[in-house]
Amino acid sequence: MKDLTVVLFERLGLVLIFAFVLTRTPGFRSLLYREFNRKMIFVHAFVFGLFGIASTMMGIIIDGDTVVIPNLLWSVENDQVAVSSSLVAVVIAGLLGGPLVGLGAGMIAGIHLFFLGGIGWLANVFVNPLTGLLAGLTARFFSQERVISPMKALFIGVFPPILQMQLMLVFHPHADHMVAVVDQIGLPLVLSNSIAIAIFTAMIGIVLKEQENEAAMSTRRALTIAEEALPFLEKGYRKEMAIGISNLLYERLEIAAVSVTDGETILAHKGLGADHHLPGEEIVTTISQEALENKKTKVAYTREEIQCQHPNCPLEAAIIIPIGASDHAKGLIKFYYRKAQHIRPADLVLAEGLGKLISNQLQAIEAERLKAYMRDAELRNLQAQINPHFLFNTLHIIAALFRKEPERARHITVQLANYMRFNLGLVSNSLIELERECEHVRAYIEIIQARFAGRLQITFHQARGISQVYVPPSTIQPLVENSVQHGLKNVIHNGKIEVRIEKMEDSIRVTVTDNGSGFPEHILTNAGEKELTKGEKSTGLYNVNQRLIRLLGEKSRLHIKNLPAGGSEVSFSIPMVIQKEVEVS
């Protein structure tokens, strides 16, 4: 019995090697994740049936009191008994695939044992499908577990060999030496089968853990790449974004090449084939159009699916990933490979994850832009509304001046017209030339000094060469207005406001100072960060500061402080040269 047990374990070692190879096949994953359909049931039943046949062929023969160990078990004489581990494959099929897979695998293994012959063939024919069916029904009790633990599998594996021994005694009661055979093979068969089933389930647990770790690594990698891609995605579907994304993906991933498209043409291509996959070429491949229309990741496994017309193109396979911020994909990212075999399951997981993450980021960026446009449009609409008190006071001054100083009255009228024309044009632009903003401020200063003649003096200093600098409209004028209405509110005479625009090394500095009362301490800490007056509908420091930050960047935010000699200073910086875009989009 001891020698028989050792022989069975030796043979099972070869069977387990075959089982280990089986766990590495791509289709085995569907069993682990319970992804069943009619086709997969037949496929898995057939595969495990072949596994059972292979286990039978690795079996041994009992010939009387002699144990025969063939290289492969091809046939059994009528007076011999075949002892195999086919039940290991059938039990595993039932535990993983359920009753139908177990039954199918058992029938295949049982039919093979029928043609093999020997004493006990009838018991073997019945025990294999019955064991597969019972193992599948038993697995339903552990349906909440992804894989049955080795200890439970060890316990379950004890019963099939016992059932086999009982059926051999039932179906062959007149065989003279059947009781002796059962006594001889019973315990070795129970030990070897149950331990083999436990080892196989442990293998499955290891495979599952490897897949989970691989998926976790792919997810973590996708998150890292998506985070690094965010600065490029904020540029929208433009060449700069495409070049940045393609360079990033090519450096981070082990792929032959990567392309980024806008849905119609190639924007950038990095890697092999760059000599003929040129930016500007139209997308003509059918699989790319399908990915755009269905918004699903597609895989091209052949050169014909890529449809590259270049005769020496080294790229034979690709993963096409749709990206977009709405219901329809607006662009594609393509991972190219030299061979279809180079596309691993982890690459597909990574590609799909990247596509979803990048699409979500684009959607968030688009929503933030839309929110910013709405906010900016609202602010410009508010700025375009001329304060009626300011208008009435200015008209009153003009009427008074016409009696004594008609020339000056005409001049103020022209400045008021310029001021109103500028305000009416605010709605159409997010950025204007700094020179136009200066003209607006001069018009406002002329009107204010006419209103507060003798009480207020405003000086304006402007550097030359600022024609290529852009600024949000109505940015400087609200600062001057703030000094007039708040800083110099209680100043009766000798009020002074100075507006200075200076060229620095790489920026333009705008400063507005006054000699008024300054900001109260409780206001100074929050000035520019929140609206100073609840419900106020005129343009304030908060609105100016927020628009500067959004349109020109954090470095252009307002800097507000009180001066030691009295009064306050509000300043900000503008980049020396910025590219003006239509509606800043």
C-alpha positions as MATLAB code, in Angstrom:
seq = 'MKDLTVVLFERLGLVLIFAFVLTRTPGFRSLLYREFNRKMIFVHAFVFGLFGIASTMMGIIIDGDTVVIPNLLWSVENDQVAVSSSLVAVVIAGLLGGPLVGLGAGMIAGIHLFFLGGIGWLANVFVNPLTGLLAGLTARFFSQERVISPMKALFIGVFPPILQMQLMLVFHPHADHMVAVVDQIGLPLVLSNSIAIAIFTAMIGIVLKEQENEAAMSTRRALTIAEEALPFLEKGYRKEMAIGISNLLYERLEIAAVSVTDGETILAHKGLGADHHLPGEEIVTTISQEALENKKTKVAYTREEIQCQHPNCPLEAAIIIPIGASDHAKGLIKFYYRKAQHIRPADLVLAEGLGKLISNQLQAIEAERLKAYMRDAELRNLQAQINPHFLFNTLHIIAALFRKEPERARHITVQLANYMRFNLGLVSNSLIELERECEHVRAYIEIIQARFAGRLQITFHQARGISQVYVPPSTIQPLVENSVQHGLKNVIHNGKIEVRIEKMEDSIRVTVTDNGSGFPEHILTNAGEKELTKGEKSTGLYNVNQRLIRLLGEKSRLHIKNLPAGGSEVSFSIPMVIQKEVEVS';
ca = [
       0.000    0.000    0.000;
       2.864    2.338    0.813;
       4.516    1.775   -2.575;
       1.178    2.272   -4.363;
       0.620    5.569   -2.545;
       4.054    6.811   -3.619;
       3.426    5.793   -7.232;
       0.056    7.563   -7.303;
       1.600   10.756   -5.915;
       4.363   10.584   -8.518;
       1.801   10.276  -11.294;
      -0.294   13.062   -9.778;
       2.751   15.310   -9.884;
       2.718   15.091  -13.677;
      -1.027   15.684  -13.700;
      -0.619   18.786  -11.508;
       2.007   20.148  -13.908;
      -0.595   19.858  -16.653;
      -3.085   21.563  -14.321;
      -0.633   24.386  -13.673;
      -0.286   24.967  -17.422;
      -4.088   24.953  -17.683;
      -4.398   27.741  -15.098;
      -2.198   29.937  -17.287;
      -4.521   29.821  -20.297;
      -6.566   32.992  -21.059;
      -9.888   31.123  -21.040;
      -9.324   29.900  -17.485;
     -10.096   33.418  -16.200;
     -13.760   33.095  -17.159;
     -14.050   30.160  -14.746;
     -12.548   32.163  -11.896;
     -14.970   35.026  -12.434;
     -18.033   32.837  -13.087;
     -18.448   34.216  -16.629;
     -20.634   31.445  -18.040;
     -22.578   31.066  -21.251;
     -23.572   28.089  -23.341;
     -20.416   28.181  -25.435;
     -18.078   28.462  -22.452;
     -19.853   25.589  -20.658;
     -19.112   23.278  -23.604;
     -15.543   24.556  -23.915;
     -14.717   24.100  -20.232;
     -16.428   20.724  -20.060;
     -14.360   19.579  -23.054;
     -11.092   20.958  -21.614;
     -11.598   19.352  -18.205;
     -12.743   16.166  -19.927;
      -9.402   16.087  -21.747;
      -7.751   16.800  -18.401;
      -9.570   13.722  -17.027;
      -8.429   11.587  -19.982;
      -4.835   12.753  -19.430;
      -5.148   11.815  -15.743;
      -6.412    8.348  -16.729;
      -3.512    7.834  -19.130;
      -1.121    8.653  -16.271;
      -2.736    5.887  -14.175;
      -1.539    2.410  -13.211;
      -2.837   -1.166  -13.615;
      -3.588   -3.729  -10.888;
      -3.012   -7.228  -12.253;
      -3.794   -9.629   -9.441;
      -1.297   -8.850   -6.700;
       1.008   -6.993   -9.090;
       1.121   -3.239   -9.709;
       1.934   -2.467  -13.362;
       3.281    1.043  -14.056;
       3.086    1.788  -17.813;
       4.475    4.926  -19.402;
       0.997    5.731  -20.682;
      -2.158    3.741  -20.064;
      -3.504    2.876  -23.518;
      -5.481   -0.313  -22.842;
      -6.483   -2.622  -19.986;
      -6.991   -6.388  -20.161;
     -10.262   -7.939  -19.061;
      -8.765   -9.328  -15.844;
      -6.983   -6.084  -14.914;
      -8.149   -3.005  -12.989;
      -7.272    0.564  -14.073;
      -6.485    2.960  -11.226;
      -6.364    6.625  -12.243;
      -6.892   10.186  -10.968;
      -9.539   11.208  -13.483;
     -11.826   12.136  -10.575;
      -9.448   15.023   -9.704;
     -10.192   16.774  -13.009;
     -13.922   16.020  -12.758;
     -14.222   17.353   -9.181;
     -12.341   20.548  -10.090;
     -14.592   21.008  -13.131;
     -17.683   20.737  -10.929;
     -16.354   23.019   -8.177;
     -15.347   25.759  -10.620;
     -17.859   25.413  -13.431;
     -20.944   24.080  -11.709;
     -23.071   20.975  -12.319;
     -23.196   21.197  -16.127;
     -19.434   21.603  -16.574;
     -18.772   18.846  -14.026;
     -21.286   16.509  -15.658;
     -19.879   17.166  -19.134;
     -16.274   16.612  -18.061;
     -17.292   13.428  -16.194;
     -19.083   12.038  -19.256;
     -16.027   12.611  -21.457;
     -13.707   10.980  -18.905;
     -16.210    8.142  -18.352;
     -16.543    7.374  -22.084;
     -12.769    7.105  -22.325;
     -12.729    4.648  -19.422;
     -15.496    2.643  -21.122;
     -13.331    2.077  -24.222;
     -10.299    1.445  -22.008;
     -12.006   -1.631  -20.532;
     -10.874   -3.841  -17.686;
     -12.560   -4.915  -14.469;
     -14.509   -2.045  -12.956;
     -15.177   -0.234  -16.239;
     -18.904    0.069  -15.454;
     -18.204    1.674  -12.068;
     -15.762    4.106  -13.683;
     -18.270    5.019  -16.385;
     -20.892    5.947  -13.802;
     -18.730    7.455  -11.077;
     -17.145   10.185  -13.233;
     -20.307   12.012  -14.464;
     -22.013   11.419  -11.093;
     -19.035   12.895   -9.243;
     -18.955   15.915  -11.577;
     -22.652   16.556  -11.026;
     -22.416   16.212   -7.226;
     -19.287   18.417   -7.082;
     -21.112   21.110   -9.059;
     -24.103   20.949   -6.693;
     -21.764   21.065   -3.701;
     -20.098   24.194   -5.104;
     -23.393   26.060   -4.834;
     -23.039   25.980   -1.066;
     -19.831   27.989   -1.522;
     -21.160   30.316   -4.238;
     -20.216   33.416   -2.227;
     -16.559   32.332   -2.248;
     -14.610   33.110   -5.394;
     -12.450   29.989   -4.898;
     -13.043   27.170   -2.390;
     -10.293   27.060    0.219;
      -7.787   24.148    0.059;
      -8.978   22.741    3.406;
     -12.583   22.539    2.207;
     -11.420   21.042   -1.084;
      -9.382   18.469    0.856;
     -12.522   17.444    2.743;
     -14.654   17.321   -0.434;
     -11.976   15.292   -2.256;
     -12.283   12.409    0.210;
     -15.728   11.336   -0.972;
     -15.353   10.703   -4.766;
     -12.821    7.842   -4.346;
     -15.012    6.306   -1.607;
     -18.003    6.489   -3.982;
     -15.874    4.869   -6.691;
     -14.920    1.990   -4.372;
     -18.566    1.430   -3.424;
     -19.709    1.384   -7.054;
     -16.971   -1.099   -7.912;
     -18.272   -3.422   -5.222;
     -21.907   -2.883   -6.306;
     -21.386   -3.340  -10.055;
     -18.899   -6.231   -9.761;
     -20.057   -8.284   -6.770;
     -18.958  -11.606   -8.282;
     -15.411  -10.585   -9.067;
     -13.311  -12.844   -6.839;
     -10.557  -10.445   -6.004;
     -12.550   -7.113   -6.134;
     -12.638   -6.798   -2.333;
      -8.906   -7.330   -2.211;
      -8.394   -4.691   -4.919;
     -10.557   -2.181   -3.058;
      -8.622   -2.843    0.140;
      -5.373   -2.358   -1.753;
      -6.192    0.893   -3.649;
      -8.805    2.477   -1.367;
      -6.682    4.457    1.071;
      -3.936    5.464   -1.441;
      -6.600    6.656   -3.881;
      -8.429    8.683   -1.208;
      -5.223   10.334    0.010;
      -3.815   11.102   -3.435;
      -7.077   12.420   -4.907;
      -8.039   14.634   -1.963;
      -4.553   16.123   -1.637;
      -4.341   16.698   -5.408;
      -7.702   18.532   -5.371;
      -6.522   20.684   -2.444;
      -3.265   21.517   -4.244;
      -5.152   22.414   -7.404;
      -7.492   24.791   -5.546;
      -4.417   26.355   -3.907;
      -2.995   26.884   -7.404;
      -6.218   28.588   -8.435;
      -6.017   30.899   -5.408;
      -2.468   31.859   -6.366;
      -3.495   32.550   -9.967;
      -6.422   34.667   -8.796;
      -4.184   36.645   -6.459;
      -1.677   37.199   -9.278;
      -4.441   38.518  -11.522;
      -5.716   40.814   -8.786;
      -2.205   42.128   -8.139;
      -1.663   42.629  -11.866;
      -4.985   44.479  -12.164;
      -4.124   46.597   -9.114;
      -0.742   47.482  -10.602;
      -2.382   48.368  -13.921;
      -4.953   50.533  -12.141;
      -2.282   52.277  -10.084;
      -0.219   52.808  -13.220;
      -3.234   54.215  -15.063;
      -3.989   56.609  -12.186;
      -0.390   57.845  -12.146;
      -0.326   58.389  -15.912;
      -3.735   60.115  -15.857;
      -2.520   62.472  -13.150;
       0.645   63.284  -15.097;
      -1.462   63.828  -18.229;
      -3.734   66.420  -16.591;
      -1.595   69.482  -17.516;
      -1.674   68.408  -21.178;
      -5.411   67.634  -21.162;
      -6.185   71.146  -19.955;
      -4.969   72.400  -23.325;
      -7.930   70.764  -25.083;
      -7.873   68.809  -28.349;
      -4.858   70.612  -29.788;
      -1.432   69.713  -31.080;
       0.281   70.677  -27.806;
      -1.939   68.279  -25.865;
      -1.401   65.455  -28.346;
       2.390   65.799  -28.355;
       2.527   65.905  -24.558;
       0.233   62.874  -24.150;
       2.027   60.786  -26.794;
       5.469   61.514  -25.289;
       4.216   60.704  -21.784;
       2.585   57.396  -22.768;
       5.558   56.312  -24.894;
       7.931   56.915  -21.969;
       5.738   55.206  -19.357;
       4.560   52.146  -21.321;
       6.409   49.324  -23.058;
       4.820   49.759  -26.482;
       6.167   50.134  -30.005;
       4.384   53.432  -30.725;
       1.510   55.648  -29.615;
      -0.735   57.992  -31.604;
      -3.193   60.670  -30.510;
      -5.975   61.847  -32.830;
      -8.837   64.334  -32.628;
     -11.282   61.925  -34.242;
     -10.529   63.094  -37.786;
      -6.766   63.475  -38.191;
      -3.566   62.325  -36.490;
      -2.331   65.002  -34.077;
       0.852   63.278  -32.886;
       2.706   59.964  -33.317;
       5.620   58.776  -31.185;
       7.694   55.635  -31.755;
       8.017   53.186  -34.639;
       6.376   54.170  -37.902;
       6.795   57.900  -37.257;
       8.229   58.283  -40.762;
       4.843   57.516  -42.369;
       2.259   57.892  -39.557;
       2.409   61.645  -39.974;
       0.436   64.341  -38.119;
      -2.306   65.779  -40.266;
      -3.226   62.523  -42.017;
      -6.894   61.572  -41.964;
      -8.202   58.587  -40.006;
      -9.425   56.002  -42.519;
      -9.364   52.728  -40.584;
     -12.715   51.018  -40.035;
     -11.862   49.859  -36.526;
     -11.021   53.428  -35.489;
     -14.368   54.668  -36.746;
     -16.109   51.876  -34.818;
     -14.276   52.872  -31.631;
     -15.375   56.489  -32.107;
     -19.005   55.592  -32.822;
     -19.423   52.972  -30.092;
     -17.081   54.664  -27.610;
     -15.566   51.267  -26.778;
     -11.957   50.112  -26.773;
     -11.107   48.066  -29.858;
      -8.178   45.753  -30.575;
      -6.586   45.241  -33.997;
      -4.725   41.927  -34.122;
      -3.614   42.037  -37.767;
      -1.909   44.426  -40.158;
      -5.043   44.389  -42.320;
      -7.138   45.824  -39.464;
      -4.637   48.651  -38.944;
      -4.896   49.362  -42.686;
      -1.492   50.989  -42.956;
      -0.592   51.408  -46.632;
       3.168   51.572  -46.040;
       4.762   48.289  -47.259;
       7.440   48.199  -44.531;
       5.347   49.301  -41.563;
       6.670   47.493  -38.438;
       3.347   47.771  -36.598;
       1.012   44.757  -36.768;
      -1.352   45.198  -33.803;
      -2.972   48.036  -31.876;
      -5.306   48.936  -29.025;
      -7.636   51.812  -29.980;
      -8.904   53.786  -26.979;
     -11.699   56.360  -27.431;
     -11.567   59.475  -25.252;
     -14.102   62.245  -24.913;
     -15.907   64.529  -22.505;
     -19.452   63.866  -23.735;
     -21.639   61.033  -24.994;
     -19.609   60.761  -28.201;
     -15.864   60.182  -28.335;
     -13.926   63.194  -29.598;
     -10.523   61.595  -29.967;
      -8.499   58.384  -29.964;
      -5.344   57.144  -28.287;
      -3.720   54.215  -30.101;
      -1.190   51.816  -28.577;
       0.787   50.091  -31.354;
       2.659   46.760  -31.062;
       5.047   44.855  -33.312;
       3.097   41.605  -32.907;
      -0.374   40.680  -31.675;
       1.262   38.359  -29.113;
       2.744   41.421  -27.397;
      -0.724   42.552  -26.264;
      -1.094   41.187  -22.728;
      -4.328   41.101  -20.690;
      -2.759   43.686  -18.376;
      -2.320   46.012  -21.363;
      -6.033   45.794  -22.150;
      -6.945   46.534  -18.524;
      -4.539   49.466  -18.490;
      -5.846   50.802  -21.807;
      -9.493   50.671  -20.753;
      -8.676   52.246  -17.388;
      -6.694   55.038  -19.006;
      -9.494   55.714  -21.479;
     -12.063   56.077  -18.691;
      -9.804   58.195  -16.480;
      -8.788   60.547  -19.279;
     -12.396   60.865  -20.455;
     -13.513   61.682  -16.904;
     -10.750   64.276  -16.598;
     -11.751   65.850  -19.903;
     -15.360   65.941  -18.750;
     -14.371   67.623  -15.483;
     -12.190   70.144  -17.331;
     -14.993   70.897  -19.775;
     -17.488   71.377  -16.934;
     -15.072   73.674  -15.110;
     -14.519   75.697  -18.265;
     -18.236   75.984  -18.860;
     -18.723   77.121  -15.287;
     -15.922   79.658  -15.690;
     -17.383   80.944  -18.979;
     -20.774   81.403  -17.346;
     -19.180   83.220  -14.431;
     -17.105   85.373  -16.754;
     -20.111   86.203  -18.937;
     -22.097   87.136  -15.842;
     -19.335   89.418  -14.635;
     -18.974   91.072  -18.014;
     -22.706   91.625  -18.176;
     -22.588   93.254  -14.760;
     -19.628   95.388  -15.759;
     -21.402   96.459  -18.930;
     -24.246   97.904  -16.869;
     -23.368  101.568  -16.247;
     -24.227  102.772  -12.764;
     -27.201  105.153  -13.263;
     -25.955  107.444  -10.476;
     -22.603  107.769  -12.193;
     -24.351  108.531  -15.510;
     -26.751  111.092  -14.042;
     -23.986  112.842  -12.102;
     -21.813  113.000  -15.212;
     -24.656  114.400  -17.343;
     -25.361  116.981  -14.648;
     -21.711  118.083  -14.723;
     -21.758  118.306  -18.524;
     -24.898  120.442  -18.396;
     -23.265  122.753  -15.842;
     -20.041  123.046  -17.843;
     -21.851  123.989  -21.056;
     -22.706  127.359  -19.493;
     -19.152  128.273  -18.434;
     -16.717  125.943  -20.240;
     -18.346  124.588  -23.397;
     -15.046  123.158  -24.738;
     -14.465  121.163  -21.599;
     -18.102  120.065  -21.623;
     -17.643  118.700  -25.133;
     -14.445  116.951  -24.015;
     -16.198  115.287  -21.065;
     -19.067  114.280  -23.367;
     -16.590  112.558  -25.699;
     -14.976  110.774  -22.703;
     -18.378  109.646  -21.475;
     -19.162  108.269  -24.955;
     -15.840  106.396  -24.993;
     -16.546  105.059  -21.508;
     -20.024  103.836  -22.474;
     -18.827  102.347  -25.760;
     -16.132  100.374  -23.915;
     -18.661   99.037  -21.382;
     -21.057   97.952  -24.098;
     -18.250   95.947  -25.745;
     -17.303   94.070  -22.574;
     -19.643   91.149  -23.253;
     -17.840   90.041  -26.429;
     -14.253   89.662  -25.140;
     -12.514   88.018  -22.207;
      -9.144   89.622  -22.938;
      -8.324   92.958  -24.530;
      -5.133   94.868  -25.267;
      -3.751   96.718  -22.266;
      -3.679   99.892  -24.393;
      -7.481   99.796  -24.747;
      -7.862   99.288  -21.000;
      -5.675  102.340  -20.443;
      -7.905  104.435  -22.728;
     -10.910  103.305  -20.685;
      -9.189  104.299  -17.432;
      -8.224  107.732  -18.841;
     -11.824  108.373  -19.851;
     -12.991  107.455  -16.362;
     -10.310  109.673  -14.765;
     -11.333  112.664  -16.902;
     -14.970  112.271  -15.833;
     -14.140  111.763  -12.127;
     -11.784  114.740  -11.984;
     -14.471  116.884  -13.568;
     -16.903  115.761  -10.849;
     -14.472  116.301   -7.962;
     -12.594  119.339   -9.271;
     -10.433  120.876   -6.563;
     -10.953  117.928   -4.187;
      -9.244  115.090   -6.041;
      -6.150  114.723   -8.216;
      -5.512  111.566  -10.230;
      -2.236  110.967  -12.051;
      -1.717  108.291  -14.672;
       1.747  106.959  -15.661;
       1.963  104.510  -18.529;
       5.087  102.799  -19.850;
       5.653  102.427  -23.587;
       5.691   99.216  -25.574;
       2.715   97.395  -24.059;
       0.799   96.704  -27.272;
       1.325   92.902  -27.073;
       0.054   92.619  -23.508;
      -3.529   91.518  -22.828;
      -5.639   91.966  -19.738;
      -9.253   91.190  -18.717;
     -11.414   94.213  -19.614;
     -12.391   96.661  -16.893;
      -9.605   95.536  -14.548;
      -7.820   98.805  -13.661;
     -10.880  101.086  -13.643;
     -12.586   99.237  -10.724;
      -9.413   99.727   -8.655;
      -9.507  103.471   -9.275;
     -13.249  103.499   -8.548;
     -12.613  101.653   -5.259;
     -10.119  104.339   -4.201;
     -12.579  107.117   -5.089;
     -15.640  105.612   -3.386;
     -14.014  104.012   -0.340;
     -10.400  105.106    0.179;
     -11.107  108.843   -0.302;
     -14.696  108.778    0.915;
     -13.975  111.018    3.910;
     -11.255  113.141    2.249;
     -12.508  116.674    1.523;
      -9.419  118.126   -0.159;
      -5.939  117.121   -1.405;
      -7.084  113.632   -2.269;
      -4.571  111.865   -4.495;
      -4.739  108.736   -6.593;
      -1.811  107.481   -8.644;
      -2.092  104.864  -11.391;
       1.267  103.503  -12.506;
       1.925  100.959  -15.262;
       5.578   99.866  -15.316;
       7.578   97.402  -17.392;
       9.453   94.884  -15.250;
      11.890   92.193  -16.396;
       9.277   89.706  -17.614;
       5.955   91.317  -16.719;
       3.942   94.505  -16.535;
       3.183   95.796  -13.023;
       0.002   97.821  -12.468;
      -0.261   99.778   -9.199;
      -3.085  101.980   -7.884;
      -2.322  103.970   -4.698;
      -4.254  106.599   -2.771;
      -3.710  108.729    0.327;
      -7.071  107.939    1.887;
      -8.037  106.086    5.021;
      -6.894  102.641    3.844;
      -8.621   99.323    4.424;
      -9.992   98.451    7.874;
      -8.054   95.575    9.422;
     -11.037   93.188    9.411;
     -11.485   93.821    5.675;
      -7.825   93.864    4.644;
      -7.273   90.130    5.352;
     -10.135   89.092    3.035;
      -9.962   91.858    0.443;
      -9.997   90.302   -3.012;
     -10.743   86.831   -1.611;
     -14.468   87.361   -0.998;
     -17.045   90.026   -1.820;
     -16.812   92.877    0.659;
     -20.477   93.833    0.448;
     -23.232   91.256    0.380;
     -25.657   91.703   -2.480;
     -23.504   94.351   -4.166;
     -23.946   94.100   -7.940;
     -21.176   96.442   -9.053;
     -17.701   95.237   -9.920;
     -15.547   94.844   -6.815;
     -12.079   93.780   -5.870;
     -13.252   90.175   -5.539;
     -14.494   90.006   -9.136;
     -11.345   91.638  -10.487;
      -9.124   89.269   -8.515;
     -10.981   86.138   -9.588;
     -10.892   87.080  -13.263;
      -7.167   87.876  -13.108;
      -6.419   84.504  -11.527;
      -8.589   82.547  -13.945;
      -7.480   84.261  -17.141;
      -3.845   85.131  -16.405;
      -2.855   82.720  -13.646;
      -2.132   82.723   -9.937;
       0.857   85.070  -10.357;
      -1.491   87.826  -11.534;
      -3.639   87.915   -8.378;
      -4.237   91.186   -6.554;
      -1.850   92.282   -3.802;
      -3.524   94.672   -1.341;
      -1.903   96.513    1.551;
      -2.162   99.687    3.623;
       0.682  102.203    3.359;
       2.583  103.360    6.483;
       1.976  107.050    5.647;
      -1.732  106.429    5.146;
      -3.837  105.206    2.260;
      -3.641  101.917    0.411;
      -1.980  100.205   -2.519;
      -3.513   97.638   -4.848;
      -1.275   96.022   -7.469;
      -1.055   93.063   -9.848;
       1.270   91.764  -12.565;
       0.592   90.796  -16.180;
       2.797   88.457  -18.242;
       4.850   90.496  -20.697;
       3.657   88.547  -23.751;
       0.644   86.199  -23.759;
      -1.178   84.633  -26.659;
      -4.706   85.965  -26.892;
      -7.268   83.297  -27.759;
     -10.800   83.799  -28.933;
     -13.001   83.686  -25.807;
      -9.976   82.163  -24.036;
     -10.980   78.705  -25.259;
];
